[in-house]
Amino acid sequence: MNDTNTASPQLILALSKGRIFEDTLPLLSAAGIEVLENPETSRKLILATNDPAVRVLIVRASDVPTYVQHGAADFGVAGKDVLLEHGGEGLYQPVDLRIACCRMSVAVNAGFDYENAVRQGARLRVATKFVHTAREHFAKKGVHVDLIKLYGSMELAPLVGLSDAIVDVVSTGGTLRANNLVEVEKIMEISSRLVVNQAALKLKRERLQPIIEAFERASKLQG
Ligand code: AMP
């Protein structure tokens, strides 16, 4: 699958379903690539495009860097949140695509006095999927935390007393409001980046470079 024949190399793009997939379609169009199947209605995990040499892998958002790092995909689109947890090893990150924008924040139960807990040096229990980012954030602030790793629905943790706070990505804030949680601190802005396997960039540069440039131009127009 990971053909390195320089004449007409196969290109594999790793994407996750949902916002990243939707927001990447216009960038692909700008590079002349149209995905022929819809991952929301198809159960296929490898999607064809109008270019027989280009295929799209549908993987979990947090798995995109891993597929690209190991060369199972030549390139992909991943959020900064996911890349910070992965570490970015083996990945070239040429373009901030400015898509799937959101922020990483700390949120607590509406009644919880976060400022006071932090001031008093209380040991906070923080539930999150983003343990690296959360650890670094609280270490910089000098706040002692017990991190509780979750894989989804972080919002539930403070509601049932599993944690005092969560670190999660927030877009409209609707999910927090619906669960009576309050955003108390923004950690960073998040957007999605193009990631490219470093070996593929060398071996398939002729094919990849125009796509990277088209993505870059289209993302600047969007932003
Ligand atoms: P919202 O209610 O609009 O604030 O969206 C928050 C929920 O959607 C959170 O539970 C997030 O897991 C998810 N979410 C929103 N935006 C993104 C994004 N850009 N990347 C990944 N997850 C997101």
mmCIF file of C-alpha atoms and ligand atoms in Angstrom:
data_model
loop_
_atom_site.group_PDB
_atom_site.id
_atom_site.type_symbol
_atom_site.label_atom_id
_atom_site.label_comp_id
_atom_site.label_asym_id
_atom_site.label_seq_id
_atom_site.Cartn_x
_atom_site.Cartn_y
_atom_site.Cartn_z
ATOM 1 C CA MET A 1 0.000 0.000 0.000
ATOM 2 C CA ASN A 2 2.802 2.378 0.843
ATOM 3 C CA ASP A 3 4.273 2.349 -2.631
ATOM 4 C CA THR A 4 7.387 4.467 -2.994
ATOM 5 C CA ASN A 5 7.617 4.192 -6.775
ATOM 6 C CA THR A 6 8.535 7.715 -7.845
ATOM 7 C CA ALA A 7 6.861 7.522 -11.287
ATOM 8 C CA SER A 8 3.279 7.478 -10.006
ATOM 9 C CA PRO A 9 3.341 6.993 -6.257
ATOM 10 C CA GLN A 10 0.226 6.052 -4.348
ATOM 11 C CA LEU A 11 -0.713 8.721 -1.844
ATOM 12 C CA ILE A 12 -2.608 7.869 1.317
ATOM 13 C CA LEU A 13 -4.273 10.633 3.334
ATOM 14 C CA ALA A 14 -5.447 9.976 6.918
ATOM 15 C CA LEU A 15 -8.502 11.915 8.095
ATOM 16 C CA SER A 16 -10.989 11.623 10.931
ATOM 17 C CA LYS A 17 -14.737 11.738 10.366
ATOM 18 C CA GLY A 18 -16.717 14.837 11.264
ATOM 19 C CA ARG A 19 -15.415 18.371 11.353
ATOM 20 C CA ILE A 20 -11.875 17.641 10.169
ATOM 21 C CA PHE A 21 -13.153 15.606 7.200
ATOM 22 C CA GLU A 22 -15.730 18.267 6.266
ATOM 23 C CA ASP A 23 -13.264 21.152 6.609
ATOM 24 C CA THR A 24 -10.568 19.316 4.620
ATOM 25 C CA LEU A 25 -12.834 18.713 1.574
ATOM 26 C CA PRO A 26 -12.492 22.291 0.226
ATOM 27 C CA LEU A 27 -8.703 22.087 0.663
ATOM 28 C CA LEU A 28 -8.634 18.815 -1.278
ATOM 29 C CA SER A 29 -10.792 20.413 -3.989
ATOM 30 C CA ALA A 30 -8.244 23.207 -4.265
ATOM 31 C CA ALA A 31 -5.663 20.494 -4.975
ATOM 32 C CA GLY A 32 -7.980 18.931 -7.591
ATOM 33 C CA ILE A 33 -8.912 15.990 -5.373
ATOM 34 C CA GLU A 34 -12.539 14.958 -4.795
ATOM 35 C CA VAL A 35 -13.417 12.190 -2.330
ATOM 36 C CA LEU A 36 -15.926 9.857 -3.996
ATOM 37 C CA GLU A 37 -17.589 8.459 -0.857
ATOM 38 C CA ASN A 38 -19.115 9.939 2.268
ATOM 39 C CA PRO A 39 -17.716 8.422 5.489
ATOM 40 C CA GLU A 40 -20.956 9.279 7.334
ATOM 41 C CA THR A 41 -22.966 6.934 5.108
ATOM 42 C CA SER A 42 -20.323 4.470 3.950
ATOM 43 C CA ARG A 43 -18.831 1.882 6.272
ATOM 44 C CA LYS A 44 -15.688 1.775 4.189
ATOM 45 C CA LEU A 45 -12.477 2.798 5.955
ATOM 46 C CA ILE A 46 -10.529 3.403 2.740
ATOM 47 C CA LEU A 47 -12.212 5.881 0.422
ATOM 48 C CA ALA A 48 -11.488 6.379 -3.267
ATOM 49 C CA THR A 49 -10.960 9.784 -4.834
ATOM 50 C CA ASN A 50 -11.215 11.053 -8.413
ATOM 51 C CA ASP A 51 -7.452 10.445 -8.594
ATOM 52 C CA PRO A 52 -6.806 6.671 -8.663
ATOM 53 C CA ALA A 53 -3.410 7.324 -7.015
ATOM 54 C CA VAL A 54 -4.941 9.060 -3.975
ATOM 55 C CA ARG A 55 -6.946 7.307 -1.262
ATOM 56 C CA VAL A 56 -8.297 8.487 2.068
ATOM 57 C CA LEU A 57 -8.081 6.468 5.296
ATOM 58 C CA ILE A 58 -10.785 7.141 7.871
ATOM 59 C CA VAL A 59 -9.276 6.779 11.354
ATOM 60 C CA ARG A 60 -9.915 8.092 14.858
ATOM 61 C CA ALA A 61 -8.695 11.671 15.291
ATOM 62 C CA SER A 62 -6.132 10.613 17.894
ATOM 63 C CA ASP A 63 -4.786 7.887 15.560
ATOM 64 C CA VAL A 64 -4.018 10.196 12.598
ATOM 65 C CA PRO A 65 -0.466 11.097 13.802
ATOM 66 C CA THR A 66 0.324 7.413 14.426
ATOM 67 C CA TYR A 67 -0.704 6.319 10.909
ATOM 68 C CA VAL A 68 1.362 9.125 9.398
ATOM 69 C CA GLN A 69 4.378 8.634 11.702
ATOM 70 C CA HIS A 70 4.649 4.973 10.698
ATOM 71 C CA GLY A 71 4.102 5.660 6.998
ATOM 72 C CA ALA A 72 0.793 3.760 6.771
ATOM 73 C CA ALA A 73 -0.482 7.121 5.564
ATOM 74 C CA ASP A 74 1.709 9.641 3.742
ATOM 75 C CA PHE A 75 -0.078 12.662 5.123
ATOM 76 C CA GLY A 76 -3.008 13.586 7.316
ATOM 77 C CA VAL A 77 -4.869 16.312 9.130
ATOM 78 C CA ALA A 78 -4.752 16.448 12.936
ATOM 79 C CA GLY A 79 -5.719 18.937 15.631
ATOM 80 C CA LYS A 80 -3.029 20.660 17.682
ATOM 81 C CA ASP A 81 -4.645 19.039 20.748
ATOM 82 C CA VAL A 82 -4.006 15.575 19.294
ATOM 83 C CA LEU A 83 -0.499 16.452 18.072
ATOM 84 C CA LEU A 84 0.586 17.732 21.480
ATOM 85 C CA GLU A 85 -0.495 14.444 23.069
ATOM 86 C CA HIS A 86 1.217 12.401 20.344
ATOM 87 C CA GLY A 87 4.456 14.401 20.534
ATOM 88 C CA GLY A 88 4.852 14.919 16.769
ATOM 89 C CA GLU A 89 7.692 12.396 16.387
ATOM 90 C CA GLY A 90 8.437 11.548 12.734
ATOM 91 C CA LEU A 91 5.995 14.166 11.488
ATOM 92 C CA TYR A 92 6.640 17.173 9.342
ATOM 93 C CA GLN A 93 4.036 19.869 10.089
ATOM 94 C CA PRO A 94 4.253 22.335 7.199
ATOM 95 C CA VAL A 95 0.886 24.121 7.398
ATOM 96 C CA ASP A 96 -1.521 25.349 10.035
ATOM 97 C CA LEU A 97 -4.716 24.795 8.051
ATOM 98 C CA ARG A 98 -6.778 27.030 10.370
ATOM 99 C CA ILE A 99 -9.666 24.568 10.273
ATOM 100 C CA ALA A 100 -11.649 22.871 13.076
ATOM 101 C CA CYS A 101 -10.748 25.788 15.334
ATOM 102 C CA CYS A 102 -11.597 25.592 19.008
ATOM 103 C CA ARG A 103 -9.840 26.121 22.336
ATOM 104 C CA MET A 104 -8.526 23.899 25.088
ATOM 105 C CA SER A 105 -9.922 24.987 28.439
ATOM 106 C CA VAL A 106 -10.355 24.120 32.081
ATOM 107 C CA ALA A 107 -13.980 23.750 33.205
ATOM 108 C CA VAL A 108 -15.564 23.057 36.584
ATOM 109 C CA ASN A 109 -19.019 22.570 38.136
ATOM 110 C CA ALA A 110 -20.951 25.862 38.211
ATOM 111 C CA GLY A 111 -20.687 26.073 42.021
ATOM 112 C CA PHE A 112 -16.976 25.231 42.336
ATOM 113 C CA ASP A 113 -14.665 28.107 43.361
ATOM 114 C CA TYR A 114 -11.722 27.324 41.081
ATOM 115 C CA GLU A 115 -9.732 30.498 41.798
ATOM 116 C CA ASN A 116 -9.932 29.875 45.503
ATOM 117 C CA ALA A 117 -8.990 26.202 45.206
ATOM 118 C CA VAL A 118 -5.941 27.167 43.131
ATOM 119 C CA ARG A 119 -5.002 30.015 45.502
ATOM 120 C CA GLN A 120 -5.203 27.765 48.522
ATOM 121 C CA GLY A 121 -2.925 25.225 46.895
ATOM 122 C CA ALA A 122 -5.582 22.510 47.026
ATOM 123 C CA ARG A 123 -4.737 19.327 45.168
ATOM 124 C CA LEU A 124 -7.085 19.333 42.177
ATOM 125 C CA ARG A 125 -8.461 16.200 40.584
ATOM 126 C CA VAL A 126 -8.511 16.847 36.838
ATOM 127 C CA ALA A 127 -10.140 14.476 34.354
ATOM 128 C CA THR A 128 -8.992 14.697 30.749
ATOM 129 C CA LYS A 129 -8.093 12.961 27.547
ATOM 130 C CA PHE A 130 -5.240 15.476 27.138
ATOM 131 C CA VAL A 131 -2.954 14.427 29.988
ATOM 132 C CA HIS A 132 0.297 15.846 28.565
ATOM 133 C CA THR A 133 -1.177 19.263 27.889
ATOM 134 C CA ALA A 134 -2.981 19.329 31.242
ATOM 135 C CA ARG A 135 0.128 18.231 33.172
ATOM 136 C CA GLU A 136 2.226 20.924 31.518
ATOM 137 C CA HIS A 137 -0.403 23.624 32.060
ATOM 138 C CA PHE A 138 -0.817 22.964 35.790
ATOM 139 C CA ALA A 139 2.917 22.443 36.331
ATOM 140 C CA LYS A 140 3.571 25.916 34.843
ATOM 141 C CA LYS A 141 1.015 27.387 37.253
ATOM 142 C CA GLY A 142 2.513 25.457 40.162
ATOM 143 C CA VAL A 143 -0.832 23.754 40.847
ATOM 144 C CA HIS A 144 -0.719 20.188 42.170
ATOM 145 C CA VAL A 145 -3.054 17.923 40.242
ATOM 146 C CA ASP A 146 -4.096 14.303 40.190
ATOM 147 C CA LEU A 147 -4.774 13.569 36.551
ATOM 148 C CA ILE A 148 -7.492 11.082 35.681
ATOM 149 C CA LYS A 149 -7.230 9.804 32.109
ATOM 150 C CA LEU A 150 -10.545 9.478 30.300
ATOM 151 C CA TYR A 151 -11.241 8.603 26.671
ATOM 152 C CA GLY A 152 -14.515 10.491 26.202
ATOM 153 C CA SER A 153 -17.396 12.441 27.779
ATOM 154 C CA MET A 154 -15.104 14.356 30.125
ATOM 155 C CA GLU A 155 -18.060 16.587 31.025
ATOM 156 C CA LEU A 156 -19.513 13.790 33.108
ATOM 157 C CA ALA A 157 -16.574 13.572 35.518
ATOM 158 C CA PRO A 158 -17.254 16.671 37.704
ATOM 159 C CA LEU A 159 -21.002 15.971 37.653
ATOM 160 C CA VAL A 160 -20.572 12.622 39.389
ATOM 161 C CA GLY A 161 -17.653 13.621 41.633
ATOM 162 C CA LEU A 162 -14.940 11.803 39.698
ATOM 163 C CA SER A 163 -12.979 15.067 39.381
ATOM 164 C CA ASP A 164 -12.978 18.730 40.435
ATOM 165 C CA ALA A 165 -12.184 19.965 36.946
ATOM 166 C CA ILE A 166 -11.823 18.836 33.348
ATOM 167 C CA VAL A 167 -9.502 19.871 30.545
ATOM 168 C CA ASP A 168 -11.319 19.592 27.224
ATOM 169 C CA VAL A 169 -11.724 21.235 23.866
ATOM 170 C CA VAL A 170 -14.517 23.791 23.687
ATOM 171 C CA SER A 171 -16.049 25.217 20.548
ATOM 172 C CA THR A 172 -19.373 27.004 21.159
ATOM 173 C CA GLY A 173 -19.457 26.203 24.883
ATOM 174 C CA GLY A 174 -22.872 24.570 24.375
ATOM 175 C CA THR A 175 -21.826 21.182 25.771
ATOM 176 C CA LEU A 176 -20.428 22.768 28.949
ATOM 177 C CA ARG A 177 -23.587 24.869 29.453
ATOM 178 C CA ALA A 178 -25.854 21.874 28.891
ATOM 179 C CA ASN A 179 -24.036 20.081 31.713
ATOM 180 C CA ASN A 180 -23.937 23.043 34.118
ATOM 181 C CA LEU A 181 -20.173 23.434 33.777
ATOM 182 C CA VAL A 182 -18.278 26.723 33.594
ATOM 183 C CA GLU A 183 -15.148 27.459 31.556
ATOM 184 C CA VAL A 184 -12.695 28.982 34.058
ATOM 185 C CA GLU A 185 -9.425 29.130 32.126
ATOM 186 C CA LYS A 186 -8.391 29.011 28.480
ATOM 187 C CA ILE A 187 -5.197 27.000 27.997
ATOM 188 C CA MET A 188 -4.652 27.530 24.262
ATOM 189 C CA GLU A 189 -6.250 28.073 20.871
ATOM 190 C CA ILE A 190 -6.499 24.913 18.789
ATOM 191 C CA SER A 191 -6.599 24.442 15.023
ATOM 192 C CA SER A 192 -5.791 21.559 12.718
ATOM 193 C CA ARG A 193 -2.504 21.079 10.939
ATOM 194 C CA LEU A 194 -1.338 19.200 7.900
ATOM 195 C CA VAL A 195 1.061 16.441 8.953
ATOM 196 C CA VAL A 196 3.348 14.657 6.525
ATOM 197 C CA ASN A 197 5.468 11.539 6.962
ATOM 198 C CA GLN A 198 9.089 12.679 6.769
ATOM 199 C CA ALA A 199 10.230 9.812 4.531
ATOM 200 C CA ALA A 200 7.232 10.258 2.210
ATOM 201 C CA LEU A 201 8.069 13.934 1.873
ATOM 202 C CA LYS A 202 11.477 12.995 0.495
ATOM 203 C CA LEU A 203 10.425 10.020 -1.644
ATOM 204 C CA LYS A 204 7.161 11.466 -2.981
ATOM 205 C CA ARG A 205 8.021 15.157 -2.893
ATOM 206 C CA GLU A 206 7.068 15.770 -6.512
ATOM 207 C CA ARG A 207 3.549 14.514 -5.860
ATOM 208 C CA LEU A 208 3.121 15.860 -2.311
ATOM 209 C CA GLN A 209 4.565 19.348 -2.694
ATOM 210 C CA PRO A 210 1.823 20.693 -5.041
ATOM 211 C CA ILE A 211 -0.844 19.343 -2.678
ATOM 212 C CA ILE A 212 0.840 20.960 0.329
ATOM 213 C CA GLU A 213 1.033 24.254 -1.556
ATOM 214 C CA ALA A 214 -2.626 24.051 -2.659
ATOM 215 C CA PHE A 215 -3.673 23.346 0.959
ATOM 216 C CA GLU A 216 -1.596 26.298 2.141
ATOM 217 C CA ARG A 217 -3.098 28.705 -0.424
ATOM 218 C CA ALA A 218 -6.671 27.525 0.216
ATOM 219 C CA SER A 219 -6.304 27.695 4.007
ATOM 220 C CA LYS A 220 -4.996 31.279 3.773
ATOM 221 C CA LEU A 221 -8.031 32.248 1.658
ATOM 222 C CA GLN A 222 -10.363 30.622 4.228
ATOM 223 C CA GLY A 223 -8.627 32.142 7.243
HETATM 224 P P1 AMP B 1 -19.170 22.782 21.938
HETATM 225 O O1 AMP B 1 -20.422 22.289 22.633
HETATM 226 O O2 AMP B 1 -19.467 23.463 20.619
HETATM 227 O O3 AMP B 1 -18.320 23.655 22.847
HETATM 228 O O4 AMP B 1 -18.310 21.525 21.542
HETATM 229 C C1 AMP B 1 -17.686 20.828 22.552
HETATM 230 C C2 AMP B 1 -17.610 19.358 22.270
HETATM 231 O O5 AMP B 1 -17.333 19.069 20.912
HETATM 232 C C3 AMP B 1 -16.490 18.824 23.123
HETATM 233 O O6 AMP B 1 -16.958 17.749 23.877
HETATM 234 C C4 AMP B 1 -15.430 18.434 22.145
HETATM 235 O O7 AMP B 1 -15.009 17.108 22.423
HETATM 236 C C5 AMP B 1 -16.032 18.531 20.767
HETATM 237 N N1 AMP B 1 -15.299 19.455 19.872
HETATM 238 C C6 AMP B 1 -15.662 20.708 19.526
HETATM 239 N N2 AMP B 1 -14.803 21.253 18.659
HETATM 240 C C7 AMP B 1 -13.861 20.333 18.417
HETATM 241 C C8 AMP B 1 -12.680 20.292 17.613
HETATM 242 N N3 AMP B 1 -12.315 21.312 16.835
HETATM 243 N N4 AMP B 1 -11.924 19.175 17.651
HETATM 244 C C9 AMP B 1 -12.289 18.132 18.424
HETATM 245 N N5 AMP B 1 -13.394 18.108 19.210
HETATM 246 C C10 AMP B 1 -14.165 19.177 19.214
#
